[in-house]
Coordinates of C-alpha atoms in Angstrom, one line a residue:
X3 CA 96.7 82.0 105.4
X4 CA 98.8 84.3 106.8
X5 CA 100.1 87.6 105.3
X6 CA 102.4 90.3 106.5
X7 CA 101.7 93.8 105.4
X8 CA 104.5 96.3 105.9
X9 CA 104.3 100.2 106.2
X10 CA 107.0 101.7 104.6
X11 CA 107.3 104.8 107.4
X12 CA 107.4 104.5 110.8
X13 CA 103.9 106.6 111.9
X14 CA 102.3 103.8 113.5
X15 CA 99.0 105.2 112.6
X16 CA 98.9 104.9 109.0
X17 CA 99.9 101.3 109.8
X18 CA 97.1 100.4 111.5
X19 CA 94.4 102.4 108.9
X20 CA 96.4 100.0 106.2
X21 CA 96.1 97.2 108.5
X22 CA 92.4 97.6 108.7
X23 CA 92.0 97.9 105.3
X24 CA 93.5 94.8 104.4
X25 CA 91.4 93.1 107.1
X26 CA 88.7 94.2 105.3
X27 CA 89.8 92.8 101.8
X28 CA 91.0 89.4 103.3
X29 CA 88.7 86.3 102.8
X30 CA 87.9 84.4 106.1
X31 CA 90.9 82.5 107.4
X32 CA 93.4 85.2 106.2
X33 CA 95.2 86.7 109.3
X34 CA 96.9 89.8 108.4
X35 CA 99.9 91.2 110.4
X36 CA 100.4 95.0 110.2
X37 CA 104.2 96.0 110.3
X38 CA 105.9 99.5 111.3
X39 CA 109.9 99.8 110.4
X40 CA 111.7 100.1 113.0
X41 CA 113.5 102.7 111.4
X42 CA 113.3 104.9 108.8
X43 CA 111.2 108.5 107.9
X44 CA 107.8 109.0 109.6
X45 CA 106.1 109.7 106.0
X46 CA 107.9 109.0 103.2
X47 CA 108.0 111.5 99.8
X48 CA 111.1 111.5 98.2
X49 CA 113.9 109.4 96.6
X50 CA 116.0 109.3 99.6
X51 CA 113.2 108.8 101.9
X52 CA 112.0 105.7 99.8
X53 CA 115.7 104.0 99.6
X54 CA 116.1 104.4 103.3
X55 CA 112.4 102.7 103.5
X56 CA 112.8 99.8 101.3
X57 CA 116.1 98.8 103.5
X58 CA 113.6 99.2 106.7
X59 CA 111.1 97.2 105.4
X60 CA 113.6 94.2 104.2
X61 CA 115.1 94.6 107.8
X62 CA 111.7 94.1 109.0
X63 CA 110.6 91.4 107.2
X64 CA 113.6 89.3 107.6
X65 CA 113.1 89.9 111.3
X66 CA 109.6 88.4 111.4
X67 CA 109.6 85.1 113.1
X68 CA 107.3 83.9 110.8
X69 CA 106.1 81.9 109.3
X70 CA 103.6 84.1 107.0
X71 CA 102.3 83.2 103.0
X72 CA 103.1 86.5 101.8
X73 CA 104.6 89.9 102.0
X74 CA 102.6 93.2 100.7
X75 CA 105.0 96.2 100.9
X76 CA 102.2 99.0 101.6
X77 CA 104.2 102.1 99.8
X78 CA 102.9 104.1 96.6
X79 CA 105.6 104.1 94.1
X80 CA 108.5 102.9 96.6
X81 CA 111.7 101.2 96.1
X82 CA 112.2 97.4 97.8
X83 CA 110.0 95.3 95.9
X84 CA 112.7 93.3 94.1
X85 CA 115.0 93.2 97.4
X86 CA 112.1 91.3 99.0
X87 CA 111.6 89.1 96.1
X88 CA 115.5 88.3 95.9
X89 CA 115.3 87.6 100.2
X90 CA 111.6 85.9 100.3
X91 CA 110.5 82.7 98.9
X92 CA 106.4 83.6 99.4
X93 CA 104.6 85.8 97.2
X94 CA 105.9 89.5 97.0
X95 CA 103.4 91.8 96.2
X96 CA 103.4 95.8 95.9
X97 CA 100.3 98.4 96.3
X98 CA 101.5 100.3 93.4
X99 CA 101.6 97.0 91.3
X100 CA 98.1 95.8 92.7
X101 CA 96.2 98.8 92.2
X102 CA 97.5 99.1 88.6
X103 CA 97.3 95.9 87.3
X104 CA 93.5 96.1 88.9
X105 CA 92.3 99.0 87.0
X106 CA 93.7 97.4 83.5
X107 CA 90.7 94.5 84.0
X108 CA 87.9 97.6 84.8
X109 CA 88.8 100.4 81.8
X110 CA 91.2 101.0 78.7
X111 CA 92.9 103.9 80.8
X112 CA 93.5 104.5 84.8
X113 CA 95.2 108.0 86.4
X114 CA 96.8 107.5 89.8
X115 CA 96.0 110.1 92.4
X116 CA 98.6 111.0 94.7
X117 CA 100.3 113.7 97.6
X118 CA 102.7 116.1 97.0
X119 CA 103.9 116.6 92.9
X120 CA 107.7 115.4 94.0
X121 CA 106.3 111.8 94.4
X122 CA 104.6 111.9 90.8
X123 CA 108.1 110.6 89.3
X124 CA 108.9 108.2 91.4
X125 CA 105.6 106.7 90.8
X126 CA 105.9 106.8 87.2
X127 CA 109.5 105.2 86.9
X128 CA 107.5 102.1 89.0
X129 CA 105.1 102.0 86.9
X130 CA 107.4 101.6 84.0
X131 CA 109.4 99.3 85.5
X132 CA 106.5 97.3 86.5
X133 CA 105.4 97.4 82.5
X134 CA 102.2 99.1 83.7
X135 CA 102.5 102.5 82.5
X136 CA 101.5 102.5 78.8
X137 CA 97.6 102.4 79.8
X138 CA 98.6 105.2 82.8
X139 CA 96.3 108.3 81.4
X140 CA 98.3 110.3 84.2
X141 CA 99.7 110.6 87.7
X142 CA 97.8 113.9 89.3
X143 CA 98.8 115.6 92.7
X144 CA 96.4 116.6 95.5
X145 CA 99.7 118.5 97.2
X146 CA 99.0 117.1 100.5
X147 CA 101.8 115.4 102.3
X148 CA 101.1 111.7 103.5
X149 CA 100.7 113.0 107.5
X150 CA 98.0 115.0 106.5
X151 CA 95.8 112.4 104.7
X152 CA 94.8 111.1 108.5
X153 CA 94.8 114.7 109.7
X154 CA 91.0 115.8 108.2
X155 CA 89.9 113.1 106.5
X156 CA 87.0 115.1 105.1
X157 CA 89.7 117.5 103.4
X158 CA 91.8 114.5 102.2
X159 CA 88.6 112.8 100.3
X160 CA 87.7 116.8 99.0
X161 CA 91.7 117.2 97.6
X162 CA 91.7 113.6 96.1
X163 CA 88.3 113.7 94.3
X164 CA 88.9 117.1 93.2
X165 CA 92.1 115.8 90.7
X166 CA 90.3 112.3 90.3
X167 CA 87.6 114.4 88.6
X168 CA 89.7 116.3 86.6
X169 CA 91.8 113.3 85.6
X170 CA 88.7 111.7 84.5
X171 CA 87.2 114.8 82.6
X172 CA 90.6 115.8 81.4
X173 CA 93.0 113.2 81.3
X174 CA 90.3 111.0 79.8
X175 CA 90.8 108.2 82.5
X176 CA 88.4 105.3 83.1
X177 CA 89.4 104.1 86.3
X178 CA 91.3 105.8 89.1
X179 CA 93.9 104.4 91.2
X180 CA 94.6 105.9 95.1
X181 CA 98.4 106.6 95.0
X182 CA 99.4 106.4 98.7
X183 CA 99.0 104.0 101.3
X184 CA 97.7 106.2 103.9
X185 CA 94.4 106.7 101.5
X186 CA 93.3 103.4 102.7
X187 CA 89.5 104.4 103.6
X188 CA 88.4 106.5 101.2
X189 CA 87.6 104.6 97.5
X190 CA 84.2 105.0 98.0
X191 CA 83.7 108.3 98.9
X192 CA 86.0 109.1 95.3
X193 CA 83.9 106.8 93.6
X194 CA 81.0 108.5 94.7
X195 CA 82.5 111.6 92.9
X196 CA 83.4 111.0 90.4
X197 CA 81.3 107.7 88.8
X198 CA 83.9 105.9 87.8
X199 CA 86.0 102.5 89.7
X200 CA 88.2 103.3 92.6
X201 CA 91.4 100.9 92.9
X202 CA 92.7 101.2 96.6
X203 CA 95.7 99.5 96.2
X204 CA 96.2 97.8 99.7
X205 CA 93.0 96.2 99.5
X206 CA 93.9 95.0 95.5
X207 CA 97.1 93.6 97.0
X208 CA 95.5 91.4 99.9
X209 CA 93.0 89.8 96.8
X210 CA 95.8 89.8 94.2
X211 CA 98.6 88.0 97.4
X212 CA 95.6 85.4 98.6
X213 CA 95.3 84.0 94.9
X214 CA 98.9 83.7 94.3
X215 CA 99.2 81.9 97.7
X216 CA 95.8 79.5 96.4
X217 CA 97.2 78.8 93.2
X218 CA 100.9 78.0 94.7
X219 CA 102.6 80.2 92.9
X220 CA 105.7 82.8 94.2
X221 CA 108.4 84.4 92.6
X222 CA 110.5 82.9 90.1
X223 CA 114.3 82.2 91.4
X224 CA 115.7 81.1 88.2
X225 CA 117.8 84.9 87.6
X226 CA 116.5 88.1 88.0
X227 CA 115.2 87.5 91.9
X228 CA 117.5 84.8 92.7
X229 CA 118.5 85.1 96.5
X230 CA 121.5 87.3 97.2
X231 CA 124.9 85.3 97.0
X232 CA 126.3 84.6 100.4
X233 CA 129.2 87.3 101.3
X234 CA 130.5 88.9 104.0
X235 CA 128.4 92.4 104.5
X236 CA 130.1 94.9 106.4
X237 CA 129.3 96.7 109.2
X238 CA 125.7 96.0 108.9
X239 CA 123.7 95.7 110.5
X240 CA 125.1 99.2 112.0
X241 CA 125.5 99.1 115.7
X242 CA 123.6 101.4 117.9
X243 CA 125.4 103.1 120.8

């Protein structure tokens, strides 16, 4: 089995801590490929940031030679899920997704942990769309942009279980979900914390992607992901000087 795994910035670093992390996850005889957009923000934590990534990582995918069994689109709370579900015929599967629909089997409430407080909507409009919000106790901000997640990683597990604590002292939360890609690494030491499960979402996406891929099952292509009608697409893709 063969699975792609896509980064939705372009800091090659966090892609390979993500791609190590799925390595981990993966059962013997999965290969999985790291990807880095070839365009796009170097961390990404904003609305414009994430539309701008979820083109790059379609652009991405559809450039891969293949062939792969699935795609994993390795962004917190990102847009491009449903592009990549229209384009792909494989399984399509999201960390934000993954990590959610995880937690729901191991409590009756989960809190997502994540950067900066501008990202906390965008993750909670996913979640809703996703159907996956009414058991979400909260979405709780350490304030640390993504680039600094890999900077200390000492400070970055501190930050994290700090609002994981609160979340589940406060927020009454059962179960807590690592809202960013670039937190690959560091479930444990939160768990340790804090006493309770500790969903890393690129690791639940390489289980939940290897058992739709088992049981032969990919998107539906009967309406709302059916692929995109051949037109005529202007001036794309944009030419470079």
């Amino acid at each position: 089995m063969r699975i792609l795994i896509v980064n939705v910035n372009t800091t090659r670093s966090i892609t390979d801590a993500i791609g190590k992390q799925a390595a981990g996850a993966a059962s013997p005889g999965t290969e999985i490929v790291p990807l880095t957009p070839s365009f796009g923000a170097e961390s990404v934590e904003g609305n414009y940031e994430s539309y701008l990534a979820a083109v790059a990582v379609m652009e991405t995918v559809r450039a891969h030679p293949g062939p792969y069994d699935a795609v994993i689109q390795a962004g917190y709370g990102e847009h491009g899920r449903e592009g990549l579900q229209e384009l792909l015929d494989v399984p399509v599967v999201d960390i934000t997704e993954a990590a959610a629909s995880t937690a729901r089997f191991l409590g009756r409430s989960y809190s997502v942990v994540t950067t900066l407080d501008r990202t906390v909507p965008l993750i909670e409009e996913r979640l809703e769309v996703a159907g996956l919000s009414a058991r979400c106790a909260s979405v709780r901000a350490t304030g640390l942009p993504v680039l600094a997640l890999e900077q200390d990683e000492r400070a970055a597990a501190d930050a994290i279980a700090e609002q994981a604590v609160r979340a589940v002292a406060d927020d009454r939360a059962e179960v807590i979900c690592l809202g960013c890609g670039g937190m690959a690494g560091l479930a444990g030491q939160v768990a340790e914390r804090t006493g309770v499960p500790v969903v890393d979402g690129v690791s639940a996406a390489v289980t939940i992607a290897e058992s739709l891929v088992r049981l032969g099952l990919s998107t539906s292509k009967v309406r709302t992901y059916a692929p995109p009608r051949p037109k005529h697409i202007a001036n794309w893709p944009p030419r470079t000087a």
